Structures are given as C-alpha cells and as structure tokens.
mmCIF file of C-alpha atoms and ligand atoms in Angstrom:
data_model
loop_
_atom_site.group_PDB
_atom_site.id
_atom_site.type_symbol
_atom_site.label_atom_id
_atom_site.label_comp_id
_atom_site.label_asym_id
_atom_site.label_seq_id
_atom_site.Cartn_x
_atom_site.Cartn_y
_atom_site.Cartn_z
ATOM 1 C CA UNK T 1 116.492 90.790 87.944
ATOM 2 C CA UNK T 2 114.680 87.648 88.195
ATOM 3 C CA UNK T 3 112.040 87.789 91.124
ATOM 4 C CA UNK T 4 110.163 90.674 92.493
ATOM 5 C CA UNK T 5 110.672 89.565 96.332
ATOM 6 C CA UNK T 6 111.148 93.018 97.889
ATOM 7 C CA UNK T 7 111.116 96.569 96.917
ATOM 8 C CA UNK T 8 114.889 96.292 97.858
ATOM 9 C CA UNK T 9 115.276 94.097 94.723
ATOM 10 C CA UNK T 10 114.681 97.350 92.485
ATOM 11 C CA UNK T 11 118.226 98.324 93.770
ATOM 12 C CA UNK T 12 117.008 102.704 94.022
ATOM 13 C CA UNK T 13 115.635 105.093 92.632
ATOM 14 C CA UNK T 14 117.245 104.046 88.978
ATOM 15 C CA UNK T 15 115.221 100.986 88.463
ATOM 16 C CA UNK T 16 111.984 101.895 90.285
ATOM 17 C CA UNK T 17 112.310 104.644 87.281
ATOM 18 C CA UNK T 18 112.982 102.298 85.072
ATOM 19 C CA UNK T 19 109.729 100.560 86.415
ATOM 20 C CA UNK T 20 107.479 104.258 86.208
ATOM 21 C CA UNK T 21 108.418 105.060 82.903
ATOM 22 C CA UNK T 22 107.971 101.202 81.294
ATOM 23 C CA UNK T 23 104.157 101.889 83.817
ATOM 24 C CA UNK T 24 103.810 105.708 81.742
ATOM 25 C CA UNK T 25 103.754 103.236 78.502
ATOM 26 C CA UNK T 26 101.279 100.945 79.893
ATOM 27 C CA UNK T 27 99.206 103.431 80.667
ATOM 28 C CA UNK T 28 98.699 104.606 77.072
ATOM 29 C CA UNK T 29 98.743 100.831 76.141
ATOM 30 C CA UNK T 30 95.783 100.834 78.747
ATOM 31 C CA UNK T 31 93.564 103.456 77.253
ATOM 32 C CA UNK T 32 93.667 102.246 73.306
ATOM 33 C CA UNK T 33 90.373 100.727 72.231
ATOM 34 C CA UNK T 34 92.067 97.058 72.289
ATOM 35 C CA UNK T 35 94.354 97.598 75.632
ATOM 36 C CA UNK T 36 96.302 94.343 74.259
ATOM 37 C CA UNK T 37 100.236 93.707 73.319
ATOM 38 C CA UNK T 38 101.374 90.550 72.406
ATOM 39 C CA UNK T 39 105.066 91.557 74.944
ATOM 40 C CA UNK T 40 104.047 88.312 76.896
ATOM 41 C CA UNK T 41 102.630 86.114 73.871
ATOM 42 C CA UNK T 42 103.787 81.780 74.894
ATOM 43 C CA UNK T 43 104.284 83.055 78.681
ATOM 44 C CA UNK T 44 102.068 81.831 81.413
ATOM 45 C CA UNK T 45 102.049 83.062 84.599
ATOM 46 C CA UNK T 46 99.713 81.444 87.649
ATOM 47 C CA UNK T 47 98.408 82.784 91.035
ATOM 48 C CA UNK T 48 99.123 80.796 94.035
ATOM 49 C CA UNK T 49 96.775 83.351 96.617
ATOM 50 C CA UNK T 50 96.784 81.625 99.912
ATOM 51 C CA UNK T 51 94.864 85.055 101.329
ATOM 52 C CA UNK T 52 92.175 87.152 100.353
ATOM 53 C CA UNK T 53 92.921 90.211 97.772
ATOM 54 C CA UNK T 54 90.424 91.566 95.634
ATOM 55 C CA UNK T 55 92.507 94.169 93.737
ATOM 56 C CA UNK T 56 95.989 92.577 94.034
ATOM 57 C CA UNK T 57 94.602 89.442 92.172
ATOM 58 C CA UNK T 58 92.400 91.089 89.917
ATOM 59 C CA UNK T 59 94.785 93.563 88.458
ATOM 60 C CA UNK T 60 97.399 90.490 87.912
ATOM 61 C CA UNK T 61 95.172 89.323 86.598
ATOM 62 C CA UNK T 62 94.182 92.081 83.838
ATOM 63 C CA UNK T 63 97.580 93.083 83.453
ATOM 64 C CA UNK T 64 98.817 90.025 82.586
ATOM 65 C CA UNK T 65 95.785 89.116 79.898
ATOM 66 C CA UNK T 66 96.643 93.316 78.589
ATOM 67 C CA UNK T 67 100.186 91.576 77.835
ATOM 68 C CA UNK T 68 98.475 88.012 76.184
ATOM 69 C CA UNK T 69 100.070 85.708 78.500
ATOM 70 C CA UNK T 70 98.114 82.901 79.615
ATOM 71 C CA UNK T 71 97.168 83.197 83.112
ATOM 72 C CA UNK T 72 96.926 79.825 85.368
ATOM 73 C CA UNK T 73 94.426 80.009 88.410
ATOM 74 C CA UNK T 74 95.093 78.677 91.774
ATOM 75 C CA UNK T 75 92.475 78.929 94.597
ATOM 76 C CA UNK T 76 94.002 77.489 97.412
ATOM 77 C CA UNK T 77 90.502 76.972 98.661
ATOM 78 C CA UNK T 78 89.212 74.497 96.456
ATOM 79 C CA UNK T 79 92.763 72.712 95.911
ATOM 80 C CA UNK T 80 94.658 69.821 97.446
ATOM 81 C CA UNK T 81 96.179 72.495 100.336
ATOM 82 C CA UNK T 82 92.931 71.612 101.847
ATOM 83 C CA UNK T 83 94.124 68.013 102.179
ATOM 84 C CA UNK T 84 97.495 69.029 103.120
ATOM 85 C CA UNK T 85 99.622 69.547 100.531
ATOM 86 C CA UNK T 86 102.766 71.225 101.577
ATOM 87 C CA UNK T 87 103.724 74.778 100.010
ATOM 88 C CA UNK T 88 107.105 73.485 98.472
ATOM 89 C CA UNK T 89 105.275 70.583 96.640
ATOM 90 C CA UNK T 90 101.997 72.656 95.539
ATOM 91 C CA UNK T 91 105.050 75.145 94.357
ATOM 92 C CA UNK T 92 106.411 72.601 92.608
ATOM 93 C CA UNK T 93 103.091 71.188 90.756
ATOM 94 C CA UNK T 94 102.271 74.323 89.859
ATOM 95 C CA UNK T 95 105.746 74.980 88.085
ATOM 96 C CA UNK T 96 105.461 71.431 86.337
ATOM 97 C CA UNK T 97 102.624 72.680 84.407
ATOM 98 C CA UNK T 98 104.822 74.774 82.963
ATOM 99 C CA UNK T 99 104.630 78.558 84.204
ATOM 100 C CA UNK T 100 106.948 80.688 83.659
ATOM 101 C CA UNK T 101 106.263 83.153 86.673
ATOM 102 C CA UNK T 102 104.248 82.101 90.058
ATOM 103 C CA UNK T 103 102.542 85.281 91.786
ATOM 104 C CA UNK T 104 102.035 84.770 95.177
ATOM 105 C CA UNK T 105 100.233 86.010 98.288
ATOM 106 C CA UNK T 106 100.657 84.118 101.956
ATOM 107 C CA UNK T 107 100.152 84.691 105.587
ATOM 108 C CA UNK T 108 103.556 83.987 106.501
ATOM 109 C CA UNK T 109 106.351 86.990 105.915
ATOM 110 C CA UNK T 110 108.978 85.252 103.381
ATOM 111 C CA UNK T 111 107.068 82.265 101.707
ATOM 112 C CA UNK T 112 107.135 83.687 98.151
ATOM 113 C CA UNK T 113 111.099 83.543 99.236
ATOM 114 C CA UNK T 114 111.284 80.408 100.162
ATOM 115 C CA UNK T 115 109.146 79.489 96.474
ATOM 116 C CA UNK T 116 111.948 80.828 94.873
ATOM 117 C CA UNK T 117 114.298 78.687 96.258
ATOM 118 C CA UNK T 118 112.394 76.060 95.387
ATOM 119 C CA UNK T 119 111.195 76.557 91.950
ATOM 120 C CA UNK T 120 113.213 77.928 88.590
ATOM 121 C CA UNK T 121 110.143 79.434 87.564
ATOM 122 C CA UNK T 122 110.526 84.196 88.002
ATOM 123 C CA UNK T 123 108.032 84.669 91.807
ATOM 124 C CA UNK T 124 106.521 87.512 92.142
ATOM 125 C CA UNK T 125 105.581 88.714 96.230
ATOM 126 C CA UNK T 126 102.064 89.949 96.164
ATOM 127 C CA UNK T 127 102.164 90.274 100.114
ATOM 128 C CA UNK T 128 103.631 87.971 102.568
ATOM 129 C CA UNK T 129 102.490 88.461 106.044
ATOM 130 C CA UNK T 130 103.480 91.397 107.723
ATOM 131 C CA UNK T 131 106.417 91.955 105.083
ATOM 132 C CA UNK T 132 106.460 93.255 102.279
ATOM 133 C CA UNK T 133 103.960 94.301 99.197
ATOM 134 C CA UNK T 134 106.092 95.338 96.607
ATOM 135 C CA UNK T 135 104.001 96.022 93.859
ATOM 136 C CA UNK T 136 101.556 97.953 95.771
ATOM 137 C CA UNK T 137 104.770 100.371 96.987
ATOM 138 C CA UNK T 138 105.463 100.636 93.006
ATOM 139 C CA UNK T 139 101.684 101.398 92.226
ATOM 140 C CA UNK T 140 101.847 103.790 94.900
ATOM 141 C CA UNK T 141 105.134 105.824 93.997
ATOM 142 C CA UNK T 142 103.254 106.159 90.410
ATOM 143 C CA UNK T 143 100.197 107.547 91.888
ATOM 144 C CA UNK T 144 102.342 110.360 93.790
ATOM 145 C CA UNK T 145 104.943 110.641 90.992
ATOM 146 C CA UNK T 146 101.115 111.515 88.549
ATOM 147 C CA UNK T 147 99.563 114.001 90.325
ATOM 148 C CA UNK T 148 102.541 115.555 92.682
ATOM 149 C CA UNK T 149 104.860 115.426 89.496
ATOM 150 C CA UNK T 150 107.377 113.484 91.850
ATOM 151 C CA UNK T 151 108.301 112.108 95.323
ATOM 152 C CA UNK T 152 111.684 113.909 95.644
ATOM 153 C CA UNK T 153 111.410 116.543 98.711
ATOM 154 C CA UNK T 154 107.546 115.355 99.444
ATOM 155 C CA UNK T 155 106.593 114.412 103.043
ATOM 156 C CA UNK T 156 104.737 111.439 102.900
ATOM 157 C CA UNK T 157 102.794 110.820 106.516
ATOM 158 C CA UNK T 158 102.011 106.987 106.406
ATOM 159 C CA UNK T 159 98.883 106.830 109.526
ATOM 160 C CA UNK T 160 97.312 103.802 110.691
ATOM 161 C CA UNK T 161 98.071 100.073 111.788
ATOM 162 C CA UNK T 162 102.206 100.470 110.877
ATOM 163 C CA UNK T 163 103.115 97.167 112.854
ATOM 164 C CA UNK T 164 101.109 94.564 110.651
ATOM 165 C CA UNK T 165 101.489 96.474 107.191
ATOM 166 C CA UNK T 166 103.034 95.058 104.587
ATOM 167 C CA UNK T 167 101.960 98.164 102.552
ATOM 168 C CA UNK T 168 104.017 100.433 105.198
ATOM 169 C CA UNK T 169 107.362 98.417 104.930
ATOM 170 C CA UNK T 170 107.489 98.442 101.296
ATOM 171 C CA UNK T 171 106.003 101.838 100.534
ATOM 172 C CA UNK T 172 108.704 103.241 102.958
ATOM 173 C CA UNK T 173 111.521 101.670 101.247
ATOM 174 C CA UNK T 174 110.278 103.058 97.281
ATOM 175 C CA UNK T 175 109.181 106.347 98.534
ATOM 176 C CA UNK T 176 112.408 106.921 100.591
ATOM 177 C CA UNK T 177 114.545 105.633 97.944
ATOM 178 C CA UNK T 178 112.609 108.265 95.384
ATOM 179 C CA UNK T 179 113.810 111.172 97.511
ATOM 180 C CA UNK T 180 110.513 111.547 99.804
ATOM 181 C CA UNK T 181 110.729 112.150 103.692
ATOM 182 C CA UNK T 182 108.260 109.913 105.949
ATOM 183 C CA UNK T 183 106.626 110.520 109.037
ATOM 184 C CA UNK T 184 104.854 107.299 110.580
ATOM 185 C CA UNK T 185 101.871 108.552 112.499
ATOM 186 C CA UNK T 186 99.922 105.915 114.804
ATOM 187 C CA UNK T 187 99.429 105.135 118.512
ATOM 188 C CA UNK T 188 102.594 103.327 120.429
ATOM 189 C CA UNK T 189 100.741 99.922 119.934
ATOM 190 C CA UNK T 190 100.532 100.234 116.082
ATOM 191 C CA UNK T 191 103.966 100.500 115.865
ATOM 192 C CA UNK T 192 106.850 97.952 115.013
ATOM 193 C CA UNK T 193 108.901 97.014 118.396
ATOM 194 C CA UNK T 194 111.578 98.437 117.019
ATOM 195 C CA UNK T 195 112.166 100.916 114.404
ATOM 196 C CA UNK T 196 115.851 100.741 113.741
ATOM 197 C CA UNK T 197 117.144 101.282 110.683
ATOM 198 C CA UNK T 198 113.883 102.591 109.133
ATOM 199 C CA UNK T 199 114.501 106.173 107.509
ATOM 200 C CA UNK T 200 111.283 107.896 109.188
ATOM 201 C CA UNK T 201 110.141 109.977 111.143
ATOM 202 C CA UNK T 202 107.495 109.259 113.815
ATOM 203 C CA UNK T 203 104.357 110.843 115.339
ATOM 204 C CA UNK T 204 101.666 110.409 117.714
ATOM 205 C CA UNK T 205 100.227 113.634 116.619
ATOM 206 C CA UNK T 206 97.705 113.557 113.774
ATOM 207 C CA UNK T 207 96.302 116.876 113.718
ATOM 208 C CA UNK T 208 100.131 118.437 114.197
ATOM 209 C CA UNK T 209 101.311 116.794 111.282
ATOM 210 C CA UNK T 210 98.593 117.105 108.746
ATOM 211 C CA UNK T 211 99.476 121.082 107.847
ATOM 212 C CA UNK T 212 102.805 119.990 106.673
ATOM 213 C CA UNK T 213 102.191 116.556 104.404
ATOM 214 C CA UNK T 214 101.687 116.379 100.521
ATOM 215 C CA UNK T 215 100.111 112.770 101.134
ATOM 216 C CA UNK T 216 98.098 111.621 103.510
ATOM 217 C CA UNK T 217 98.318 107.701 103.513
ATOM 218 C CA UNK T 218 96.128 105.513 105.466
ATOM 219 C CA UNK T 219 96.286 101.974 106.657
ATOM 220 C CA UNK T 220 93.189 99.888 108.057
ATOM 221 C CA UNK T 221 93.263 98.339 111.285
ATOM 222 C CA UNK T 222 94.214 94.734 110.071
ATOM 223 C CA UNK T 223 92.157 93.299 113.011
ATOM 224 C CA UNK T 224 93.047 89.576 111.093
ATOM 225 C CA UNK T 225 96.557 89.979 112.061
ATOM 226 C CA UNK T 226 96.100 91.112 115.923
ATOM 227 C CA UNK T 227 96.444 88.428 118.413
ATOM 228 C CA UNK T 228 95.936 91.008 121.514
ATOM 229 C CA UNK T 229 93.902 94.337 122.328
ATOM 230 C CA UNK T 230 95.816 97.027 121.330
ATOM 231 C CA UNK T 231 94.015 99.876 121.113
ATOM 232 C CA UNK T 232 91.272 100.664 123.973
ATOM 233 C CA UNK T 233 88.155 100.761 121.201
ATOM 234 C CA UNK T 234 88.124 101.729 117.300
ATOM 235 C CA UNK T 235 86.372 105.071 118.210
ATOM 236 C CA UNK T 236 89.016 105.865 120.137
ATOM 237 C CA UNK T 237 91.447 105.467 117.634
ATOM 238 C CA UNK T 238 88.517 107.050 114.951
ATOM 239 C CA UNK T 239 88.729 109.922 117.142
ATOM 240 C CA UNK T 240 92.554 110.417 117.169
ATOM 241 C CA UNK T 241 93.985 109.018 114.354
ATOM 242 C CA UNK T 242 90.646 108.684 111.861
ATOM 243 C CA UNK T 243 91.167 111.182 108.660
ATOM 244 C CA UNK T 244 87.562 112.978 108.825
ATOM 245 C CA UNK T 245 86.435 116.454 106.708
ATOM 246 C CA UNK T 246 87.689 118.716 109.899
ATOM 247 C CA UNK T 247 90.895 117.197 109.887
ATOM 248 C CA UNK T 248 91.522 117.302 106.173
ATOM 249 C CA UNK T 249 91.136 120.890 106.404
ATOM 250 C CA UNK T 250 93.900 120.763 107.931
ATOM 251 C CA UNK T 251 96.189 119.902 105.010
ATOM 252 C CA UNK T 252 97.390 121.470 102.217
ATOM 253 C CA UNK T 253 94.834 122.529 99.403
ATOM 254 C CA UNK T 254 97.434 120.057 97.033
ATOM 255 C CA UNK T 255 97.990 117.193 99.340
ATOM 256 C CA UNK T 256 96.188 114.203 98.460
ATOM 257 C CA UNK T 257 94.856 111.459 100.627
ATOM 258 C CA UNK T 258 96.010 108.047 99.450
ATOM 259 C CA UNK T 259 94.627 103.927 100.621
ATOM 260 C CA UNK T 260 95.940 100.946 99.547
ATOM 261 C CA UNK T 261 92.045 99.270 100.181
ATOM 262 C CA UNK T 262 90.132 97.827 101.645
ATOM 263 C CA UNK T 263 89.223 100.737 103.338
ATOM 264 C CA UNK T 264 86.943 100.676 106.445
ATOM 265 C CA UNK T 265 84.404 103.589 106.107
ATOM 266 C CA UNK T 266 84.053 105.125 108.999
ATOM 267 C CA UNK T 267 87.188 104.196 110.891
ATOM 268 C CA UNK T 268 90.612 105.311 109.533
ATOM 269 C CA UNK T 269 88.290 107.525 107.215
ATOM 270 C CA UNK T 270 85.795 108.369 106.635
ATOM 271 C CA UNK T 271 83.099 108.039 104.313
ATOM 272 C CA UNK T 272 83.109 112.025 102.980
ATOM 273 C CA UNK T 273 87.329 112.286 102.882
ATOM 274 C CA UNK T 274 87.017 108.834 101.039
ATOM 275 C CA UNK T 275 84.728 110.481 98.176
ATOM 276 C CA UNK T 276 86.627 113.984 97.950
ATOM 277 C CA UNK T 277 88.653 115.022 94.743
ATOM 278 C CA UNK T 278 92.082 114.491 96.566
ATOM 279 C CA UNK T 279 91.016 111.261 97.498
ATOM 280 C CA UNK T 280 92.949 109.099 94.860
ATOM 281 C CA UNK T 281 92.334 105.705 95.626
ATOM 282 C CA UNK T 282 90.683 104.918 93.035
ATOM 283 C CA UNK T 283 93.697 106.016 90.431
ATOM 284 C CA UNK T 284 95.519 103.576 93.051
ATOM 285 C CA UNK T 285 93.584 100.731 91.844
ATOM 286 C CA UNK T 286 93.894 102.094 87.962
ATOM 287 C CA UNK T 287 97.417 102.594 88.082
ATOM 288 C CA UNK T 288 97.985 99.395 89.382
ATOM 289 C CA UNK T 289 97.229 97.380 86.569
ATOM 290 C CA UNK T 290 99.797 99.453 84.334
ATOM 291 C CA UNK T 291 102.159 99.252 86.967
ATOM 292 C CA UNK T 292 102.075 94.998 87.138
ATOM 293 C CA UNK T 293 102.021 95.382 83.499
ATOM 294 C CA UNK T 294 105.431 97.403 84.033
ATOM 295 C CA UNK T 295 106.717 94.235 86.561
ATOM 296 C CA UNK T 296 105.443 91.318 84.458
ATOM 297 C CA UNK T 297 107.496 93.026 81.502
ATOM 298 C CA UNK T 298 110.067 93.572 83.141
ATOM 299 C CA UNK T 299 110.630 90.410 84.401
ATOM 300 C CA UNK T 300 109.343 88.109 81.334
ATOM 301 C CA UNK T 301 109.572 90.070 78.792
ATOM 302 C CA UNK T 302 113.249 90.694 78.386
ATOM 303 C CA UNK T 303 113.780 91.290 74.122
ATOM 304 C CA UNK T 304 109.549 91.761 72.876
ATOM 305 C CA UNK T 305 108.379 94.683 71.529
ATOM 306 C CA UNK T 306 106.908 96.812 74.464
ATOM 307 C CA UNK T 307 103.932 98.573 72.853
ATOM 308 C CA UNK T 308 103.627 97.003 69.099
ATOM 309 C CA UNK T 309 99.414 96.346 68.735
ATOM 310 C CA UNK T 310 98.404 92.859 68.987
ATOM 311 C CA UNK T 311 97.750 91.646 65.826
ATOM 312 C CA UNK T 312 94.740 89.399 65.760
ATOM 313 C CA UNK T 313 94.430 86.110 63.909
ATOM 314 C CA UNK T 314 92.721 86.843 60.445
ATOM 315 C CA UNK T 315 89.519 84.963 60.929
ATOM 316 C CA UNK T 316 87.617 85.689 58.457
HETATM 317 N N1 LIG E 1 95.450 95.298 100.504
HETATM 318 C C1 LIG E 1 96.594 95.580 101.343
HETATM 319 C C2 LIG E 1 97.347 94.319 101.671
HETATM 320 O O1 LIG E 1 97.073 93.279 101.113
HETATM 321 C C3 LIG E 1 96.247 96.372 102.548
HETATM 322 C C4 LIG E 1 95.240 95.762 103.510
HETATM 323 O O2 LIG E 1 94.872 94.594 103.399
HETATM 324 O O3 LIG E 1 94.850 96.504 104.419
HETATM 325 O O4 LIG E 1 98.242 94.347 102.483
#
C-alpha cells in the first residue's frame, strides 16, 4: 500500500487490524518517558493544509516527530498559493525538496488524489472536502475497539450534519467493514441525496434510537460547507437532534458518546454530556496520535524496527 487516500485502501477488516494492533504498540511507545523510535529516522514527511485543523495537524505532527522523521511545514497562508500557485506545481515543489510522504488537507473532495497522480512521493488524505477522513475513521475504530473491546455486532448511531462529513463517509466504511451495524440519525436536509450503496441504517428519530446504541457519535453542523438554509434554526435542531443529560439517559449505562471535534457546546451537545465519563473525546484526540503513528509506519516504514528505543547521540 502506498497512499492512504480512502479507508477503502485498507482493503477490510484484515488490514485496518493490521493498522490497530501496529496503533496498540504505539500506544506503549507513547507512554515511555522518551515516547521516541528512530522507525522513521532519514524520512521527511511535509503538511500541505489548505484548511483549518487543529488536531489533525497537530497529531501529524507529534506522531511523526514520536517516529524521528523530519517534518516539513506548509502554511498555505503565508505561501506562494496566495499569489496563485497552482496545486499540481506547489505539489510538485514541495516533493522537490525531497519528502518522502505529503499529508494533505483541501476543500475540494479528491485533491490529495489528484497529488498522487502527480507526485512519486506516499500522500496521505487528511480530509478532502466532503469525502473522506481516513485517519480519523482509523482513530475512531481504535477508540471503540479500547473501551467496547471491539466493533463486531455494535450499533454505531452516527447523528448530526451526515451530508457534508467527511468523518461520516469514512467512519462508515471502517466501522462497517469491522463488523459494526450503523444507523445515520439527522433531519432529511442533513442527509446525502442519495444513500445508495451505503450499508446503514437511517433515522429521524433521536430519542427512539438512543436505548439501543453502544456509541453515540456526533457531527457539528459544518455551517462552512452550507451554501443554503437547511435547517429552520440551530435550536431547532438543538432541540431534536442535540445529545443533552435527559437524552443520554436514554442510552445504555456502557454506551459511550464519541466527537471527532470541534465540537460546538451547546448545539449537537452539550456542555454537561461533553464533560461526562462516557464522553471519550478526549481519548479520540490521544489515540490519534498512536494511530498516525500506526499509518506513517505503515506506509514509510516498511523493514525498521517498530519499537527499538531511540538511541541518542553520545554527547557528552
Ligand atoms: N475535524 C473534522 C473534520 O476535519 C470534523 C469537523 O470539522 O467537524 O472533518
């Protein structure tokens, strides 16, 4: 496998074990008083963000640096894409620097395909439009697989702005493919046009659904990706579709409530559900440096010794 385009290039349920077991090592690698391996020592790998991401970027970030490859920053915002430089020839600067894998984040749904096409260098999708968000689906299955002890026969109720996830369309793909069984709950106008050929189920029932999920996992209202009115006021969605304390009594005692961030307070949750002990969001954002640690390696690292300490330089 050379790029990490879609979940669908993890082929099942074989590889995206292949990718939580490699993420179980990573974890202890994490949690050792030097959380360094040399795995990715003489590799570089650069970020070519043309959208916002805190954790996405940061966690690339980490993970690769917790693997000691050297890491290449691109801010779109401060580089010649402001004067007009074309994606295929910023692509193609950035390879000639010599990277060996370009991680990349765009507005438009199939960019970081197009930069693979382009470039000889491994690309990594970390979101493209309303696609796909691979490595978020992967960080995602690991959460479940850690504190549910596994996604086979788990119903998995995905609630929230469906149409313009990225999060959705990939985390339906790894969690289906692991044996789980989705319901996608939202109003009509949060939905894709069509559904076809996506293994889920689909409600506009909240409060009917809840008693029966293990997860709970919300979506924001990506208000940066709506180009009409499609729901008659947030509080009217908060009402019917917003995850508050009432409604989360509803559940399970062992289902957990799950968010890929940024979350909006308030709206799709709120602030108290956010903050409870099945709220695992944070463990989201912790498992997802492992988890990129898992990709990276996976895709780079072909041959290196997973887990061996990195040995310092004797400076003394
Ligand atoms: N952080 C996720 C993404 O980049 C979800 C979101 O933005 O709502 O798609």
């Amino acid at each position: 496998m050379k790029h990490l385009l879609s979940v669908d290039d993890l082929d099942g349920a074989d590889r995206i074990d292949e990718v939580m077991r490699l993420t179980d090592a990573f974890v202890e690698v994490s949690a050792r008083t030097i959380p360094r391996v040399p795995a990715l020592r003489g590799k570089t790998v650069a970020w070519l963000f043309y959208e916002d991401s805190t954790r996405t970027r940061l966690s690339f970030e980490t993970a690769a640096k917790r693997l000691s490859a050297d890491t290449m920053n691109f801010s779109v915002s401060t580089s010649s894409v402001k004067k007009g430089e074309s994606l295929r020839d910023t692509a193609l600067t950035v390879e000639a620097m010599g990277v060996d894998a370009i991680v990349v984040r765009h507005g438009s749904a199939g960019a970081p395909h197009r930069i693979a096409q382009w470039v000889g260098a491994t690309v990594i999708n970390a979101g493209d439009g309303w696609h796909e968000h691979p490595t978020q689906a992967l960080l995602d299955t690991y959460t479940i697989r850690d504190k549910l002890g596994g996604l086979a026969g788990r119903h998995i109720a995905i609630i929230g702005d469906i149409k313009h996830s990225r999060v959705a369309r990939s985390d339906v793909l790894a969690f289906t493919a692991m044996g789980a069984e989705v319901t996608l709950v939202a109003p009509p106008t949060l939905l894709p046009p069509s559904l076809e050929g996506w293994p889920v189920r689909v409600s506009h029932n909240l409060d009917a659904v809840l008693p029966t999920v293990d997860v709970a996992y919300l979506l924001r209202m990506q208000r940066e990706r709506m180009t009409e009115a499609l729901l008659p006021s947030l509080r009217e969605y908060t009402a019917c579709y917003g995850l508050t304390t009432r409604r989360v009594d509803l559940m399970d005692d062992k289902a957990i409530v799950m968010h890929p961030g940024p979350m909006n307070r308030g709206v799709e949750i709120s602030a108290e559900v956010a903050d409870l002990p099945r709220s695992v969001i944070v463990d989201q954002v912790r498992n997802g440096v492992a988890v990129r640690m898992a990709v990276l390696y996976l895709l780079l690292g072909a041959g290196t010794d997973l887990v061996a300490p990195d040995q310092e330089p004797d400076r003394s």
